[in-house]
Amino acid sequence: MKSTVANKLIIGVAAVALLTGLTYFTSVKPGVTPVYAEQAAPAYKNSISVSGQGEIKVTPDVAYINLGVMTKAATANEAQTKNAESFASLTSMLYDTYKLDKADVKTSGFQVQPVYNYSEKEAKITGYTATQMVQVTYRDIEKVGSFLDAASTAGANQINGVQFDTEKRQDYEIQAIDSAMKNAEAKAKAIAKTAGKELKGIMNVAQGGTSAIPVQREYSPMMMKADAAGASTSIAPGELTITTSLTVQYEF
């Protein structure tokens, strides 16, 4: 009895398989070769990939200046008190004389630390220093030199250089991308012409990255001494170079 049931199941499965095969072959039109997955044509058979570079030079529109006051005294409390007094003069210059917005003046550091004398067998504390630093965002690029002179006169004895940058970075990056796309298209057309082909359109675009390195300018102790002697500081902002790269795939 069990053998009879098993034989019926085997015959049924075979019949279904045969019917399925017949249905498939009868659905294929005469003269048309069936295309299987492993026989599919490559997705990028008629394409070309090129890299494009874009570069633009712009004039900085903002300067980031790190400056502050360092004071020395016999005790930590005295050093901190003297620092607060000197820093008040600098604050007055920033807010009252130059009318800077408080959002453009940010504390970047404050510390009180001992000063050691290492000339003896054991390190000996000889005093303390207190330092308070701020980062100033200054937009009148042509007057950065006179601003530094005023800060030095107001008591700033720590000026850690100037960083020129732009607040329109996104707008300039878009311009660099446009330049890179034109560069890529010119390359692709040259290659297609040599190959006897004609570009049909863009299949894919990938951005490699964008860079815009800020321009650094030093403000050394020698400059500060010159300021004290009455000389005017002159700092040229130079130009920012914004670059980007793209990989563009064209169909031909």
PDB file of C-alpha atoms in Angstrom, residues 4-233:
ATOM      1  CA  THR A   4       1.669   2.413  -4.307  1.00  0.00           C
ATOM      2  CA  VAL A   5       1.274   5.849  -2.666  1.00  0.00           C
ATOM      3  CA  ALA A   6       5.004   6.653  -3.137  1.00  0.00           C
ATOM      4  CA  ASN A   7       4.811   5.687  -6.811  1.00  0.00           C
ATOM      5  CA  LYS A   8       1.845   7.983  -7.326  1.00  0.00           C
ATOM      6  CA  LEU A   9       3.753  10.919  -5.714  1.00  0.00           C
ATOM      7  CA  ILE A  10       6.806  10.363  -7.922  1.00  0.00           C
ATOM      8  CA  ILE A  11       4.627  10.180 -11.050  1.00  0.00           C
ATOM      9  CA  GLY A  12       2.844  13.410  -9.992  1.00  0.00           C
ATOM     10  CA  VAL A  13       6.062  15.378  -9.461  1.00  0.00           C
ATOM     11  CA  ALA A  14       7.444  14.213 -12.804  1.00  0.00           C
ATOM     12  CA  ALA A  15       4.248  15.279 -14.536  1.00  0.00           C
ATOM     13  CA  VAL A  16       4.398  18.779 -13.006  1.00  0.00           C
ATOM     14  CA  ALA A  17       8.065  19.182 -14.044  1.00  0.00           C
ATOM     15  CA  LEU A  18       7.260  18.013 -17.593  1.00  0.00           C
ATOM     16  CA  LEU A  19       4.279  20.363 -17.826  1.00  0.00           C
ATOM     17  CA  THR A  20       6.356  23.311 -16.589  1.00  0.00           C
ATOM     18  CA  GLY A  21       9.075  22.627 -19.140  1.00  0.00           C
ATOM     19  CA  LEU A  22       6.565  22.355 -21.975  1.00  0.00           C
ATOM     20  CA  THR A  23       4.928  25.633 -20.899  1.00  0.00           C
ATOM     21  CA  TYR A  24       8.314  27.422 -20.906  1.00  0.00           C
ATOM     22  CA  PHE A  25       9.383  26.205 -24.334  1.00  0.00           C
ATOM     23  CA  THR A  26       5.977  26.878 -25.901  1.00  0.00           C
ATOM     24  CA  SER A  27       6.105  30.471 -24.525  1.00  0.00           C
ATOM     25  CA  VAL A  28       9.371  31.206 -26.329  1.00  0.00           C
ATOM     26  CA  LYS A  29       8.828  32.581 -29.800  1.00  0.00           C
ATOM     27  CA  PRO A  30      10.373  30.669 -32.708  1.00  0.00           C
ATOM     28  CA  GLY A  31      13.773  32.015 -33.773  1.00  0.00           C
ATOM     29  CA  VAL A  32      14.384  33.818 -30.426  1.00  0.00           C
ATOM     30  CA  THR A  33      17.217  32.558 -28.247  1.00  0.00           C
ATOM     31  CA  PRO A  34      16.376  32.625 -24.519  1.00  0.00           C
ATOM     32  CA  VAL A  35      18.650  34.981 -22.520  1.00  0.00           C
ATOM     33  CA  TYR A  36      19.808  33.672 -19.159  1.00  0.00           C
ATOM     34  CA  ALA A  37      21.154  35.811 -16.285  1.00  0.00           C
ATOM     35  CA  GLU A  38      24.744  34.711 -16.842  1.00  0.00           C
ATOM     36  CA  GLN A  39      24.497  35.823 -20.498  1.00  0.00           C
ATOM     37  CA  ALA A  40      23.365  39.405 -19.719  1.00  0.00           C
ATOM     38  CA  ALA A  41      25.444  42.182 -21.304  1.00  0.00           C
ATOM     39  CA  PRO A  42      27.710  44.250 -19.016  1.00  0.00           C
ATOM     40  CA  ALA A  43      25.944  47.305 -17.553  1.00  0.00           C
ATOM     41  CA  TYR A  44      28.758  49.702 -18.613  1.00  0.00           C
ATOM     42  CA  LYS A  45      29.692  48.239 -21.987  1.00  0.00           C
ATOM     43  CA  ASN A  46      29.587  51.554 -23.888  1.00  0.00           C
ATOM     44  CA  SER A  47      30.876  53.992 -21.312  1.00  0.00           C
ATOM     45  CA  ILE A  48      33.941  56.004 -20.391  1.00  0.00           C
ATOM     46  CA  SER A  49      35.029  57.272 -16.962  1.00  0.00           C
ATOM     47  CA  VAL A  50      37.161  60.397 -16.539  1.00  0.00           C
ATOM     48  CA  SER A  51      38.307  62.519 -13.620  1.00  0.00           C
ATOM     49  CA  GLY A  52      37.687  66.255 -13.507  1.00  0.00           C
ATOM     50  CA  GLN A  53      39.469  68.860 -11.406  1.00  0.00           C
ATOM     51  CA  GLY A  54      38.107  72.257 -10.480  1.00  0.00           C
ATOM     52  CA  GLU A  55      40.036  75.096  -8.877  1.00  0.00           C
ATOM     53  CA  ILE A  56      39.124  78.688  -8.069  1.00  0.00           C
ATOM     54  CA  LYS A  57      40.978  81.411  -6.194  1.00  0.00           C
ATOM     55  CA  VAL A  58      39.072  83.797  -3.931  1.00  0.00           C
ATOM     56  CA  THR A  59      39.880  86.731  -1.688  1.00  0.00           C
ATOM     57  CA  PRO A  60      39.377  85.988   2.045  1.00  0.00           C
ATOM     58  CA  ASP A  61      36.475  87.800   3.692  1.00  0.00           C
ATOM     59  CA  VAL A  62      37.126  86.939   7.338  1.00  0.00           C
ATOM     60  CA  ALA A  63      40.086  86.713   9.714  1.00  0.00           C
ATOM     61  CA  TYR A  64      40.267  84.541  12.830  1.00  0.00           C
ATOM     62  CA  ILE A  65      42.675  86.027  15.363  1.00  0.00           C
ATOM     63  CA  ASN A  66      43.822  84.299  18.547  1.00  0.00           C
ATOM     64  CA  LEU A  67      44.998  86.816  21.097  1.00  0.00           C
ATOM     65  CA  GLY A  68      45.115  87.285  24.848  1.00  0.00           C
ATOM     66  CA  VAL A  69      46.966  88.411  27.944  1.00  0.00           C
ATOM     67  CA  MET A  70      49.606  86.652  30.032  1.00  0.00           C
ATOM     68  CA  THR A  71      50.618  88.056  33.434  1.00  0.00           C
ATOM     69  CA  LYS A  72      53.229  86.991  35.989  1.00  0.00           C
ATOM     70  CA  ALA A  73      53.183  87.319  39.785  1.00  0.00           C
ATOM     71  CA  ALA A  74      54.553  85.749  42.948  1.00  0.00           C
ATOM     72  CA  THR A  75      51.324  83.892  43.740  1.00  0.00           C
ATOM     73  CA  ALA A  76      48.624  82.273  41.639  1.00  0.00           C
ATOM     74  CA  ASN A  77      45.938  84.566  43.047  1.00  0.00           C
ATOM     75  CA  GLU A  78      47.988  87.691  42.318  1.00  0.00           C
ATOM     76  CA  ALA A  79      48.722  86.518  38.762  1.00  0.00           C
ATOM     77  CA  GLN A  80      45.032  85.898  38.149  1.00  0.00           C
ATOM     78  CA  THR A  81      44.033  89.288  39.590  1.00  0.00           C
ATOM     79  CA  LYS A  82      46.575  91.131  37.423  1.00  0.00           C
ATOM     80  CA  ASN A  83      45.400  89.167  34.402  1.00  0.00           C
ATOM     81  CA  ALA A  84      41.772  90.156  34.991  1.00  0.00           C
ATOM     82  CA  GLU A  85      42.785  93.834  35.196  1.00  0.00           C
ATOM     83  CA  SER A  86      44.819  93.704  31.977  1.00  0.00           C
ATOM     84  CA  PHE A  87      42.198  91.675  30.169  1.00  0.00           C
ATOM     85  CA  ALA A  88      39.527  94.258  31.034  1.00  0.00           C
ATOM     86  CA  SER A  89      41.459  96.808  28.968  1.00  0.00           C
ATOM     87  CA  LEU A  90      41.554  94.415  26.013  1.00  0.00           C
ATOM     88  CA  THR A  91      37.831  93.710  26.381  1.00  0.00           C
ATOM     89  CA  SER A  92      37.084  97.440  26.318  1.00  0.00           C
ATOM     90  CA  MET A  93      39.054  97.777  23.095  1.00  0.00           C
ATOM     91  CA  LEU A  94      37.157  94.904  21.458  1.00  0.00           C
ATOM     92  CA  TYR A  95      33.634  95.907  22.461  1.00  0.00           C
ATOM     93  CA  ASP A  96      33.783  99.683  22.964  1.00  0.00           C
ATOM     94  CA  THR A  97      36.360 100.807  20.406  1.00  0.00           C
ATOM     95  CA  TYR A  98      35.819  98.233  17.649  1.00  0.00           C
ATOM     96  CA  LYS A  99      32.150  97.501  18.446  1.00  0.00           C
ATOM     97  CA  LEU A 100      32.546  93.759  17.942  1.00  0.00           C
ATOM     98  CA  ASP A 101      29.564  91.499  18.484  1.00  0.00           C
ATOM     99  CA  LYS A 102      29.939  89.223  21.513  1.00  0.00           C
ATOM    100  CA  ALA A 103      29.284  86.240  19.248  1.00  0.00           C
ATOM    101  CA  ASP A 104      32.531  87.114  17.435  1.00  0.00           C
ATOM    102  CA  VAL A 105      34.659  86.934  20.593  1.00  0.00           C
ATOM    103  CA  LYS A 106      34.997  83.467  22.110  1.00  0.00           C
ATOM    104  CA  THR A 107      37.191  82.371  24.995  1.00  0.00           C
ATOM    105  CA  SER A 108      39.668  79.822  23.656  1.00  0.00           C
ATOM    106  CA  GLY A 109      41.739  79.219  26.781  1.00  0.00           C
ATOM    107  CA  PHE A 110      42.411  80.159  30.393  1.00  0.00           C
ATOM    108  CA  GLN A 111      45.098  78.760  32.679  1.00  0.00           C
ATOM    109  CA  VAL A 112      47.130  79.543  35.764  1.00  0.00           C
ATOM    110  CA  GLN A 113      50.361  77.606  36.153  1.00  0.00           C
ATOM    111  CA  PRO A 114      53.583  77.722  38.162  1.00  0.00           C
ATOM    112  CA  VAL A 115      56.929  78.939  36.855  1.00  0.00           C
ATOM    113  CA  TYR A 116      59.867  76.683  37.782  1.00  0.00           C
ATOM    114  CA  ASN A 117      63.562  77.366  38.204  1.00  0.00           C
ATOM    115  CA  TYR A 118      65.537  74.325  37.075  1.00  0.00           C
ATOM    116  CA  SER A 119      68.998  75.744  37.779  1.00  0.00           C
ATOM    117  CA  GLU A 120      69.122  74.130  41.236  1.00  0.00           C
ATOM    118  CA  LYS A 121      69.176  70.416  42.071  1.00  0.00           C
ATOM    119  CA  GLU A 122      65.419  70.411  42.547  1.00  0.00           C
ATOM    120  CA  ALA A 123      62.837  72.318  40.542  1.00  0.00           C
ATOM    121  CA  LYS A 124      61.710  75.333  42.542  1.00  0.00           C
ATOM    122  CA  ILE A 125      58.563  77.390  41.966  1.00  0.00           C
ATOM    123  CA  THR A 126      59.536  81.041  41.461  1.00  0.00           C
ATOM    124  CA  GLY A 127      56.131  82.441  40.569  1.00  0.00           C
ATOM    125  CA  TYR A 128      52.964  81.948  38.573  1.00  0.00           C
ATOM    126  CA  THR A 129      51.566  82.947  35.208  1.00  0.00           C
ATOM    127  CA  ALA A 130      47.942  83.488  34.275  1.00  0.00           C
ATOM    128  CA  THR A 131      46.895  83.403  30.612  1.00  0.00           C
ATOM    129  CA  GLN A 132      43.533  84.144  29.063  1.00  0.00           C
ATOM    130  CA  MET A 133      43.001  83.758  25.297  1.00  0.00           C
ATOM    131  CA  VAL A 134      40.123  84.596  22.947  1.00  0.00           C
ATOM    132  CA  GLN A 135      39.428  83.915  19.288  1.00  0.00           C
ATOM    133  CA  VAL A 136      38.192  87.004  17.486  1.00  0.00           C
ATOM    134  CA  THR A 137      36.273  86.904  14.215  1.00  0.00           C
ATOM    135  CA  TYR A 138      37.192  90.076  12.326  1.00  0.00           C
ATOM    136  CA  ARG A 139      35.728  90.922   8.911  1.00  0.00           C
ATOM    137  CA  ASP A 140      37.372  94.223   7.975  1.00  0.00           C
ATOM    138  CA  ILE A 141      40.212  92.466   6.151  1.00  0.00           C
ATOM    139  CA  GLU A 142      41.991  95.635   5.056  1.00  0.00           C
ATOM    140  CA  LYS A 143      42.349  96.795   8.669  1.00  0.00           C
ATOM    141  CA  VAL A 144      43.619  93.607  10.312  1.00  0.00           C
ATOM    142  CA  GLY A 145      47.054  95.183  10.833  1.00  0.00           C
ATOM    143  CA  SER A 146      45.709  98.224  12.657  1.00  0.00           C
ATOM    144  CA  PHE A 147      43.411  95.964  14.689  1.00  0.00           C
ATOM    145  CA  LEU A 148      46.419  93.969  15.914  1.00  0.00           C
ATOM    146  CA  ASP A 149      48.236  97.192  16.756  1.00  0.00           C
ATOM    147  CA  ALA A 150      45.258  98.354  18.825  1.00  0.00           C
ATOM    148  CA  ALA A 151      45.052  94.990  20.593  1.00  0.00           C
ATOM    149  CA  SER A 152      48.751  95.134  21.463  1.00  0.00           C
ATOM    150  CA  THR A 153      48.361  98.664  22.821  1.00  0.00           C
ATOM    151  CA  ALA A 154      45.369  97.511  24.889  1.00  0.00           C
ATOM    152  CA  GLY A 155      47.518  94.896  26.640  1.00  0.00           C
ATOM    153  CA  ALA A 156      47.425  91.831  24.387  1.00  0.00           C
ATOM    154  CA  ASN A 157      50.885  90.273  24.674  1.00  0.00           C
ATOM    155  CA  GLN A 158      49.873  86.893  23.240  1.00  0.00           C
ATOM    156  CA  ILE A 159      48.900  87.021  19.550  1.00  0.00           C
ATOM    157  CA  ASN A 160      49.108  83.593  17.939  1.00  0.00           C
ATOM    158  CA  GLY A 161      48.917  84.503  14.288  1.00  0.00           C
ATOM    159  CA  VAL A 162      46.016  85.229  11.931  1.00  0.00           C
ATOM    160  CA  GLN A 163      43.994  82.765   9.862  1.00  0.00           C
ATOM    161  CA  PHE A 164      42.302  84.179   6.754  1.00  0.00           C
ATOM    162  CA  ASP A 165      39.282  82.301   5.440  1.00  0.00           C
ATOM    163  CA  THR A 166      35.885  82.789   3.809  1.00  0.00           C
ATOM    164  CA  GLU A 167      32.360  82.620   5.159  1.00  0.00           C
ATOM    165  CA  LYS A 168      31.041  81.865   1.646  1.00  0.00           C
ATOM    166  CA  ARG A 169      32.767  78.502   1.383  1.00  0.00           C
ATOM    167  CA  GLN A 170      29.677  76.628   0.137  1.00  0.00           C
ATOM    168  CA  ASP A 171      29.097  79.100  -2.715  1.00  0.00           C
ATOM    169  CA  TYR A 172      32.725  78.816  -3.814  1.00  0.00           C
ATOM    170  CA  GLU A 173      32.675  75.013  -3.583  1.00  0.00           C
ATOM    171  CA  ILE A 174      29.737  74.948  -5.992  1.00  0.00           C
ATOM    172  CA  GLN A 175      31.745  77.074  -8.411  1.00  0.00           C
ATOM    173  CA  ALA A 176      34.663  74.653  -8.096  1.00  0.00           C
ATOM    174  CA  ILE A 177      32.328  71.714  -8.820  1.00  0.00           C
ATOM    175  CA  ASP A 178      31.046  73.471 -11.946  1.00  0.00           C
ATOM    176  CA  SER A 179      34.652  73.946 -13.096  1.00  0.00           C
ATOM    177  CA  ALA A 180      35.425  70.270 -12.424  1.00  0.00           C
ATOM    178  CA  MET A 181      32.408  69.120 -14.456  1.00  0.00           C
ATOM    179  CA  LYS A 182      33.528  71.213 -17.440  1.00  0.00           C
ATOM    180  CA  ASN A 183      37.026  69.792 -17.101  1.00  0.00           C
ATOM    181  CA  ALA A 184      35.672  66.224 -17.079  1.00  0.00           C
ATOM    182  CA  GLU A 185      33.456  66.870 -20.108  1.00  0.00           C
ATOM    183  CA  ALA A 186      36.378  68.280 -22.111  1.00  0.00           C
ATOM    184  CA  LYS A 187      38.460  65.179 -21.350  1.00  0.00           C
ATOM    185  CA  ALA A 188      35.614  62.795 -22.208  1.00  0.00           C
ATOM    186  CA  LYS A 189      34.936  64.528 -25.544  1.00  0.00           C
ATOM    187  CA  ALA A 190      38.611  64.347 -26.489  1.00  0.00           C
ATOM    188  CA  ILE A 191      38.755  60.618 -25.724  1.00  0.00           C
ATOM    189  CA  ALA A 192      35.468  59.896 -27.503  1.00  0.00           C
ATOM    190  CA  LYS A 193      36.615  61.825 -30.592  1.00  0.00           C
ATOM    191  CA  THR A 194      39.832  59.826 -30.744  1.00  0.00           C
ATOM    192  CA  ALA A 195      37.816  56.600 -30.456  1.00  0.00           C
ATOM    193  CA  GLY A 196      35.398  57.712 -33.178  1.00  0.00           C
ATOM    194  CA  LYS A 197      32.499  57.920 -30.726  1.00  0.00           C
ATOM    195  CA  GLU A 198      30.074  60.603 -29.558  1.00  0.00           C
ATOM    196  CA  LEU A 199      29.010  61.239 -25.975  1.00  0.00           C
ATOM    197  CA  LYS A 200      25.336  60.563 -25.273  1.00  0.00           C
ATOM    198  CA  GLY A 201      24.982  61.586 -21.669  1.00  0.00           C
ATOM    199  CA  ILE A 202      26.146  61.209 -18.074  1.00  0.00           C
ATOM    200  CA  MET A 203      25.624  57.858 -16.390  1.00  0.00           C
ATOM    201  CA  ASN A 204      27.177  58.512 -12.982  1.00  0.00           C
ATOM    202  CA  VAL A 205      29.036  61.204 -11.004  1.00  0.00           C
ATOM    203  CA  ALA A 206      31.069  60.777  -7.810  1.00  0.00           C
ATOM    204  CA  GLN A 207      32.722  63.639  -5.940  1.00  0.00           C
ATOM    205  CA  GLY A 208      36.192  62.890  -4.627  1.00  0.00           C
ATOM    206  CA  GLY A 209      36.347  65.756  -2.141  1.00  0.00           C
ATOM    207  CA  THR A 210      36.840  69.499  -1.734  1.00  0.00           C
ATOM    208  CA  SER A 211      39.639  71.378  -0.012  1.00  0.00           C
ATOM    209  CA  ALA A 212      40.113  75.013   0.925  1.00  0.00           C
ATOM    210  CA  ILE A 213      43.139  75.526   3.144  1.00  0.00           C
ATOM    211  CA  PRO A 214      42.981  78.787   5.162  1.00  0.00           C
ATOM    212  CA  VAL A 215      45.843  81.254   4.736  1.00  0.00           C
ATOM    213  CA  GLN A 216      48.017  81.485   7.851  1.00  0.00           C
ATOM    214  CA  ARG A 217      49.920  84.658   8.757  1.00  0.00           C
ATOM    215  CA  GLU A 218      52.300  84.938  11.697  1.00  0.00           C
ATOM    216  CA  TYR A 219      52.384  87.792  14.186  1.00  0.00           C
ATOM    217  CA  SER A 220      55.720  87.384  15.932  1.00  0.00           C
ATOM    218  CA  PRO A 221      57.210  89.009  19.067  1.00  0.00           C
ATOM    219  CA  MET A 222      59.430  91.073  16.756  1.00  0.00           C
ATOM    220  CA  MET A 223      56.290  92.527  15.162  1.00  0.00           C
ATOM    221  CA  MET A 224      54.930  93.374  18.609  1.00  0.00           C
ATOM    222  CA  LYS A 225      58.141  95.243  19.450  1.00  0.00           C
ATOM    223  CA  ALA A 226      57.844  97.148  16.191  1.00  0.00           C
ATOM    224  CA  ASP A 227      54.270  98.088  17.118  1.00  0.00           C
ATOM    225  CA  ALA A 228      55.467  99.425  20.446  1.00  0.00           C
ATOM    226  CA  ALA A 229      58.024 101.560  18.600  1.00  0.00           C
ATOM    227  CA  GLY A 230      55.258 103.142  16.544  1.00  0.00           C
ATOM    228  CA  ALA A 231      55.533 101.110  13.336  1.00  0.00           C
ATOM    229  CA  SER A 232      52.284 100.060  11.666  1.00  0.00           C
ATOM    230  CA  THR A 233      51.634  96.366  11.133  1.00  0.00           C
TER     231      THR A 233
END
